[in-house]
Short mmCIF file of C-alpha atoms in Angstrom, two decimals:
data_model
loop_
_atom_site.label_atom_id
_atom_site.label_comp_id
_atom_site.label_asym_id
_atom_site.label_seq_id
_atom_site.Cartn_x
_atom_site.Cartn_y
_atom_site.Cartn_z
CA MET A 20 44.84 139.66 14.96
CA TRP A 21 48.07 140.96 16.32
CA THR A 22 49.61 144.01 14.80
CA ASP A 23 53.36 144.34 14.65
CA GLY A 24 53.20 147.04 17.28
CA ALA A 25 51.03 144.94 19.55
CA TYR A 26 53.32 141.91 19.03
CA TRP A 27 56.46 143.74 19.95
CA ALA A 28 54.68 145.45 22.79
CA THR A 29 53.60 142.06 24.09
CA GLY A 30 57.06 140.59 23.48
CA ALA A 31 58.66 143.49 25.33
CA LYS A 32 56.53 142.67 28.37
CA ALA A 33 56.91 138.84 28.17
CA GLU A 34 60.75 138.78 28.04
CA PRO A 35 61.32 140.42 31.50
CA ASP A 36 58.64 138.16 33.07
CA THR A 37 60.52 135.04 31.88
CA LYS A 38 63.78 136.29 33.31
CA VAL A 39 62.10 136.99 36.64
CA VAL A 40 60.60 133.49 36.73
CA VAL A 41 63.95 131.90 35.86
CA ALA A 42 65.72 134.01 38.50
CA ILE A 43 63.13 133.02 41.12
CA VAL A 44 63.47 129.33 40.23
CA VAL A 45 67.27 129.47 40.35
CA ALA A 46 67.21 131.37 43.65
CA THR A 47 64.75 128.86 45.08
CA ILE A 48 66.96 125.96 44.02
CA VAL A 49 70.02 127.64 45.54
CA VAL A 50 68.19 128.35 48.79
CA VAL A 51 66.78 124.82 49.01
CA ALA A 52 70.20 123.32 48.22
CA GLY A 53 71.77 125.59 50.84
CA LEU A 54 69.18 124.53 53.39
CA LEU A 55 69.76 120.86 52.56
CA VAL A 56 73.54 121.21 52.87
CA SER A 57 73.19 123.20 56.10
CA GLY A 58 70.73 120.64 57.42
CA TYR A 59 73.13 117.82 56.57
CA TYR A 60 76.03 119.46 58.39
CA MET A 61 73.79 120.34 61.32
CA TYR A 62 72.68 116.71 61.45
CA LYS A 63 76.28 115.48 61.33
CA SER A 64 77.33 118.00 63.99
CA ARG A 65 74.42 117.03 66.19
CA THR A 66 75.16 113.32 65.72
CA LYS A 67 78.80 113.93 66.58
CA LEU A 68 77.79 115.93 69.64
CA ILE A 69 75.43 113.16 70.75
CA GLU A 70 78.20 110.59 70.27
CA LYS A 71 80.59 112.68 72.36
CA THR A 72 77.95 113.19 75.02
CA GLU A 73 77.21 109.48 75.12
CA SER A 74 80.91 108.70 75.26
CA ARG A 75 81.38 111.11 78.12
CA ARG A 76 78.33 109.66 79.85
CA GLU A 77 79.75 106.17 79.45
CA ILE A 78 82.97 107.04 81.23
CA SER A 79 81.36 109.32 83.78
CA GLN A 80 80.44 107.86 87.12
CA LYS A 81 78.99 109.35 90.25
CA THR A 82 81.39 109.70 93.10
CA ASP A 83 80.60 108.30 96.52
CA ASP A 84 78.42 111.30 97.45
CA GLY A 85 76.34 110.76 94.28
CA ASN A 86 76.37 114.42 93.24
CA GLU A 87 79.64 115.05 91.43
CA GLU A 88 80.52 113.75 87.99
CA LEU A 89 83.95 113.29 86.50
CA GLU A 90 85.22 115.97 84.16
CA LEU A 91 87.82 114.71 81.74
CA PRO A 92 89.07 116.34 78.53
CA MET A 93 87.98 114.53 75.37
CA PHE A 94 90.49 114.52 72.52
CA GLU A 95 89.55 114.38 68.84
CA LEU A 96 90.76 111.33 66.93
CA SER A 97 92.32 113.63 64.33
CA THR A 98 94.28 115.41 67.07
CA ILE A 99 95.74 112.16 68.38
CA ALA A 100 96.42 110.82 64.87
CA ASN A 101 98.35 113.99 64.01
CA ALA A 102 100.23 113.91 67.33
CA THR A 103 101.40 110.31 66.76
CA ASP A 104 102.08 110.69 63.03
CA ASN A 105 99.06 108.49 62.39
CA PHE A 106 100.20 105.92 64.97
CA SER A 107 103.46 105.30 63.14
CA LEU A 108 105.71 102.43 64.13
CA HIS A 109 108.61 104.70 65.07
CA ASN A 110 106.36 106.36 67.69
CA LYS A 111 105.37 103.05 69.27
CA LEU A 112 106.63 102.78 72.85
CA GLY A 113 105.49 99.25 73.60
CA GLU A 114 102.48 97.00 73.95
CA GLY A 115 100.64 95.40 76.86
CA GLY A 116 97.43 93.51 77.52
CA PHE A 117 95.43 96.66 76.82
CA GLY A 118 97.05 97.36 73.46
CA PRO A 119 99.89 99.43 71.95
CA VAL A 120 101.21 102.64 73.49
CA TYR A 121 102.46 105.51 71.30
CA LYS A 122 104.41 108.67 71.91
CA GLY A 123 102.79 111.82 70.59
CA THR A 124 103.42 115.54 70.43
CA LEU A 125 100.52 117.99 70.49
CA THR A 126 100.53 121.21 68.48
CA ASP A 127 101.61 123.17 71.56
CA GLY A 128 104.70 120.95 71.89
CA LYS A 129 103.42 118.93 74.87
CA GLU A 130 104.53 115.30 74.77
CA ILE A 131 101.94 112.64 75.51
CA ALA A 132 101.65 108.85 75.75
CA VAL A 133 98.65 107.36 73.96
CA LYS A 134 97.31 104.03 75.17
CA ARG A 135 95.22 102.59 72.34
CA LEU A 136 92.73 99.82 73.05
CA SER A 137 93.40 96.93 70.71
CA LYS A 138 90.39 95.34 69.03
CA ILE A 139 91.77 91.92 70.00
CA SER A 140 92.82 93.00 73.49
CA GLY A 141 92.18 90.66 76.39
CA GLN A 142 91.16 93.78 78.28
CA GLY A 143 88.05 95.46 76.95
CA LEU A 144 85.72 98.39 77.38
CA ASN A 145 85.09 97.62 81.07
CA GLU A 146 88.82 97.86 81.86
CA PHE A 147 89.01 101.03 79.78
CA LYS A 148 86.17 102.67 81.69
CA ASN A 149 87.58 101.40 84.96
CA GLU A 150 90.94 103.05 84.35
CA VAL A 151 89.35 106.35 83.33
CA ILE A 152 87.00 106.44 86.31
CA LEU A 153 89.66 105.55 88.86
CA ILE A 154 92.67 107.55 87.77
CA ALA A 155 90.85 110.72 86.62
CA LYS A 156 90.43 111.84 90.23
CA LEU A 157 93.79 110.64 91.55
CA GLN A 158 96.44 113.26 92.17
CA HIS A 159 99.79 112.14 93.55
CA ARG A 160 103.35 112.68 92.42
CA ASN A 161 103.94 108.93 92.31
CA LEU A 162 100.94 108.15 90.12
CA VAL A 163 100.97 108.73 86.37
CA LYS A 164 98.67 111.61 85.34
CA LEU A 165 95.76 110.97 82.98
CA LEU A 166 95.31 113.97 80.64
CA GLY A 167 92.17 112.83 78.84
CA CYS A 168 90.71 110.20 76.57
CA CYS A 169 89.37 109.67 73.07
CA ILE A 170 86.30 107.60 72.23
CA GLN A 171 85.43 108.05 68.58
CA GLU A 172 84.27 105.64 65.89
CA GLU A 173 86.02 102.33 66.67
CA GLU A 174 88.81 103.95 68.69
CA LYS A 175 89.17 104.03 72.46
CA MET A 176 92.31 105.69 73.80
CA LEU A 177 93.73 107.02 77.05
CA ILE A 178 96.04 110.05 76.94
CA TYR A 179 98.75 110.23 79.63
CA GLU A 180 101.65 112.45 80.49
CA PHE A 181 104.74 111.18 78.70
CA MET A 182 107.36 109.35 80.78
CA PRO A 183 110.68 109.72 78.92
CA ASN A 184 112.50 106.90 80.73
CA LYS A 185 109.92 104.21 80.00
CA SER A 186 109.31 101.64 82.73
CA LEU A 187 111.33 100.14 85.57
CA ASP A 188 111.67 96.71 83.95
CA PHE A 189 113.37 98.38 80.95
CA PHE A 190 116.32 99.09 83.25
CA ILE A 191 116.61 96.59 86.08
CA PHE A 192 116.42 93.43 83.95
CA ASP A 193 118.95 94.58 81.35
CA GLN A 194 122.66 94.11 82.09
CA LYS A 195 123.76 97.38 80.47
CA ARG A 196 120.88 99.66 81.36
CA SER A 197 120.70 98.40 84.95
CA LYS A 198 123.99 100.19 85.62
CA LEU A 199 122.21 103.51 85.08
CA LEU A 200 120.25 102.85 88.27
CA ASP A 201 122.68 102.94 91.17
CA TRP A 202 121.54 102.06 94.66
CA SER A 203 120.48 105.59 95.63
CA LYS A 204 118.20 105.79 92.55
CA ARG A 205 116.75 102.36 93.26
CA PHE A 206 116.06 103.18 96.87
CA ASN A 207 114.35 106.40 95.76
CA ILE A 208 112.18 104.33 93.40
CA ILE A 209 111.32 101.88 96.20
CA CYS A 210 110.23 104.71 98.49
CA GLY A 211 108.26 106.44 95.72
CA VAL A 212 106.30 103.30 94.85
CA ALA A 213 105.60 102.75 98.56
CA ARG A 214 104.23 106.31 98.84
CA GLY A 215 102.05 105.80 95.75
CA LEU A 216 100.55 102.57 97.10
CA LEU A 217 99.98 104.15 100.51
CA TYR A 218 98.01 106.92 98.81
CA LEU A 219 95.87 104.38 96.94
CA HIS A 220 95.23 102.27 100.04
CA GLN A 221 94.71 104.99 102.60
CA ASP A 222 94.73 108.60 101.45
CA SER A 223 92.63 108.65 98.25
CA ARG A 224 88.87 109.19 98.46
CA LEU A 225 88.23 105.49 97.94
CA ARG A 226 90.49 102.64 98.97
CA ILE A 227 91.99 101.37 95.71
CA ILE A 228 93.57 97.95 95.16
CA HIS A 229 95.83 98.05 92.11
CA ARG A 230 95.91 94.24 91.54
CA ASP A 231 98.67 94.41 88.90
CA MET A 232 101.64 95.94 90.70
CA LYS A 233 104.80 95.00 88.78
CA ALA A 234 107.99 96.49 87.35
CA SER A 235 106.48 97.23 83.92
CA ASN A 236 103.72 99.27 85.57
CA VAL A 237 106.20 101.58 87.29
CA LEU A 238 107.05 104.40 84.88
CA LEU A 239 110.06 106.71 85.28
CA ASP A 240 110.12 110.45 84.60
CA GLN A 241 113.06 112.59 83.49
CA GLU A 242 114.67 112.42 86.96
CA MET A 243 113.97 108.69 87.35
CA ASN A 244 111.16 109.32 89.82
CA PRO A 245 108.64 106.46 89.80
CA LYS A 246 104.96 106.75 88.86
CA ILE A 247 102.51 103.87 89.20
CA SER A 248 100.48 103.28 86.03
CA ASP A 249 97.86 100.97 84.48
CA PHE A 250 94.70 100.97 86.60
CA GLY A 251 92.65 98.82 84.23
CA LEU A 252 92.46 95.95 86.74
CA ALA A 253 92.16 98.07 89.89
CA ARG A 254 89.22 97.77 92.26
CA THR A 255 87.78 100.23 94.75
CA PHE A 256 86.59 99.66 98.29
CA GLY A 257 84.25 101.99 100.11
CA GLY A 258 83.59 102.59 103.78
CA ASP A 259 85.09 99.94 106.03
CA GLN A 260 85.46 97.29 103.30
CA THR A 261 88.96 95.82 103.33
CA GLU A 262 88.79 92.76 101.06
CA GLY A 263 86.86 91.23 98.21
CA ASN A 264 86.83 88.21 95.96
CA THR A 265 86.37 87.48 92.30
CA ASN A 266 85.76 84.49 90.05
CA ARG A 267 87.98 86.06 87.41
CA VAL A 268 91.59 86.17 88.54
CA VAL A 269 93.50 88.80 86.55
CA GLY A 270 96.98 90.17 86.88
CA THR A 271 100.48 88.84 86.34
CA TYR A 272 101.73 85.52 87.63
CA GLY A 273 104.86 85.91 89.66
CA TYR A 274 103.44 88.98 91.42
CA MET A 275 100.11 87.53 92.60
CA ALA A 276 99.50 86.87 96.27
CA PRO A 277 98.78 83.16 96.91
CA GLU A 278 95.27 83.76 98.29
CA TYR A 279 94.40 85.72 95.15
CA ALA A 280 95.93 83.30 92.65
CA SER A 281 94.23 80.28 94.24
CA ASP A 282 90.94 81.61 95.64
CA GLY A 283 90.39 85.03 94.03
CA LEU A 284 90.65 86.83 97.39
CA PHE A 285 92.19 90.29 97.18
CA SER A 286 92.82 93.14 99.61
CA VAL A 287 95.37 95.85 100.30
CA LYS A 288 97.60 92.98 101.46
CA SER A 289 97.53 91.61 97.88
CA ASP A 290 99.25 94.78 96.72
CA VAL A 291 101.65 94.52 99.66
CA PHE A 292 102.65 91.05 98.45
CA SER A 293 103.25 92.37 94.91
CA PHE A 294 105.30 95.24 96.35
CA GLY A 295 107.43 92.68 98.21
CA ILE A 296 108.18 90.87 94.93
CA LEU A 297 109.01 94.18 93.26
CA LEU A 298 111.32 95.05 96.13
CA LEU A 299 113.24 91.78 95.70
CA GLU A 300 113.54 92.39 91.96
CA ILE A 301 114.88 95.92 92.43
CA VAL A 302 117.49 94.79 94.96
CA SER A 303 118.62 91.69 93.03
CA GLY A 304 118.13 92.78 89.42
CA LYS A 305 116.45 89.42 88.75
CA LYS A 306 112.88 88.53 87.76
CA ASN A 307 110.83 86.47 90.16
CA ARG A 308 108.98 84.75 87.34
CA GLY A 309 111.23 82.64 85.17
CA PHE A 310 114.23 82.86 87.49
CA TYR A 311 115.62 79.66 88.97
CA HIS A 312 118.89 79.23 90.78
CA PRO A 313 121.25 76.79 89.00
CA ASP A 314 121.83 74.81 92.20
CA HIS A 315 118.18 74.33 93.19
CA ASP A 316 114.62 74.75 91.91
CA LEU A 317 113.74 77.79 94.04
CA ASN A 318 112.52 80.96 92.36
CA LEU A 319 113.55 84.44 93.55
CA ILE A 320 111.33 84.35 96.66
CA GLY A 321 112.61 80.92 97.57
CA GLN A 322 116.21 81.93 97.05
CA ALA A 323 115.75 85.10 99.13
CA TRP A 324 114.23 83.10 101.98
CA GLN A 325 116.93 80.44 101.77
CA LEU A 326 119.74 83.04 101.91
CA TRP A 327 117.99 84.83 104.78
CA LYS A 328 117.79 81.62 106.80
CA GLU A 329 121.46 80.92 106.12
CA GLY A 330 122.44 84.44 107.19
CA ASN A 331 123.71 85.37 103.73
CA PRO A 332 121.24 87.99 102.41
CA LEU A 333 124.10 89.99 100.84
CA GLU A 334 124.39 87.30 98.15
CA LEU A 335 121.01 88.41 96.79
CA ILE A 336 122.14 91.99 96.11
CA ASP A 337 122.91 92.89 92.49
CA SER A 338 126.68 92.48 92.15
CA PHE A 339 127.17 95.56 89.99
CA PHE A 340 126.43 97.90 92.93
CA GLY A 341 129.85 97.27 94.43
CA GLU A 342 130.96 99.80 97.01
CA SER A 343 128.30 102.30 95.95
CA CYS A 344 125.62 100.25 97.68
CA ASN A 345 124.45 101.06 101.19
CA LEU A 346 124.56 97.44 102.37
CA SER A 347 122.59 97.94 105.57
CA GLU A 348 119.85 99.72 103.61
CA ALA A 349 119.77 96.97 100.97
CA VAL A 350 119.59 94.21 103.60
CA ARG A 351 116.79 96.12 105.32
CA CYS A 352 114.90 96.19 102.01
CA ILE A 353 115.32 92.42 101.67
CA HIS A 354 114.02 92.03 105.23
CA ILE A 355 110.98 94.21 104.44
CA SER A 356 110.33 92.28 101.24
CA LEU A 357 110.22 88.98 103.13
CA LEU A 358 107.71 90.48 105.55
CA CYS A 359 105.59 91.58 102.58
CA VAL A 360 105.54 88.16 100.89
CA GLN A 361 104.56 86.11 103.93
CA GLN A 362 102.04 83.36 103.25
CA HIS A 363 99.12 84.75 105.26
CA PRO A 364 97.76 88.24 104.53
CA GLU A 365 97.33 89.07 108.23
CA ASP A 366 101.07 88.58 108.75
CA ARG A 367 102.03 91.11 106.10
CA PRO A 368 102.53 94.77 107.08
CA THR A 369 100.37 97.58 105.69
CA MET A 370 101.92 100.07 103.29
CA SER A 371 101.93 102.70 106.04
CA ALA A 372 104.02 100.32 108.17
CA VAL A 373 106.28 99.64 105.18
CA GLY A 374 106.85 103.36 104.76
CA LEU A 375 107.89 103.67 108.40
CA MET A 376 110.21 100.67 108.07
CA LEU A 377 111.91 102.19 105.02
CA GLY A 378 112.41 105.52 106.72
CA SER A 379 113.79 104.34 110.06
CA GLU A 380 116.44 102.07 111.54
CA ASN A 381 114.20 100.47 114.15
CA THR A 382 114.39 96.72 114.68
CA LEU A 383 112.11 94.81 112.33
CA PRO A 384 110.08 91.70 113.21
CA GLU A 385 111.28 88.41 111.84
CA PRO A 386 109.37 87.00 108.87
CA LYS A 387 107.51 83.73 109.43
CA SER A 388 109.71 80.65 109.27
CA THR A 389 107.76 78.85 106.57
CA TRP A 390 106.85 79.67 103.01
CA PHE A 391 104.76 77.61 100.62
CA LEU A 392 106.10 77.65 97.09
CA ASP A 393 104.34 75.74 94.32
CA GLY A 394 102.72 73.52 96.94
CA GLN A 395 105.98 72.73 98.72
CA GLU A 396 106.85 73.96 102.17
CA ILE A 397 110.22 75.58 102.68
CA THR A 398 111.31 75.47 106.32
#
């Protein structure tokens, strides 16, 4: 039997043991819970790191020597969402085949342009990777600068330097805004685009064919200096390769060289043709595609050729220039444009030759006397 003394003695010993056991159990639960929570966050962090690594691996490509990989900053989705006010409508700059483009401001005050791949875009992941791979290594004052990209969850975005004056077509095809670009500014834009294309064709590590050279892909900085953008459709050539062909013709009708539009053949001379169209548009203030003269069915190329044959190229020049225009310079640009849009690629000049033509007053060769337009020969 227990005596009262023995009972209380036993009770005095049992009570601390229970507290110890409870404390141990609680501590164990806390530790296990802590380990589980830590493990969960470690798993999430590791998964996120793997995703980033895979994303970087997807857009990384060996250069021609096979040893160097691209290094491009990767932006967090939350960073870009904050910079664009969660992709708000008032920050939207425009939309192209790739998807919408937004203006953003980073926490350090740097302004950016965010090109967001649309889920229903006609251009997909291949074009996205292509643009990253090509432009990440390009450094030229007349090419837009790629700052980084974001590949996270369902989002794929390219982050560019912000161009405050939008694109060339925003100005030259608008009656009011076109007056902000006098002849000296337009000639500076022409020369800048020519330098950018020359770099792509000749001076970059790989020969690059843009394949979508047009007014909307020429962006303008604060001083109206031009920068070529949108390399999603560009192709590279290595070694002595000068031309290629494709079963999938991409680009913009009205700027496409005839051999590319009909047979899928492209080369540096395809870009030269597109530059010639752009040159005509800058001088005249009119679009090649969709423009038809009221007195005949010729488009801008046809009208330019017709006026050239008649000895009246001045009629093509945008009338708002007035006395501010250097007429001899403008006529020379029309002459160069007609050389660039000749029917056969071998007749067109290279961009290096175009640069020399723009910078000198030497006599230029005459463009070929025939041009095929929509299957009809103009003589």
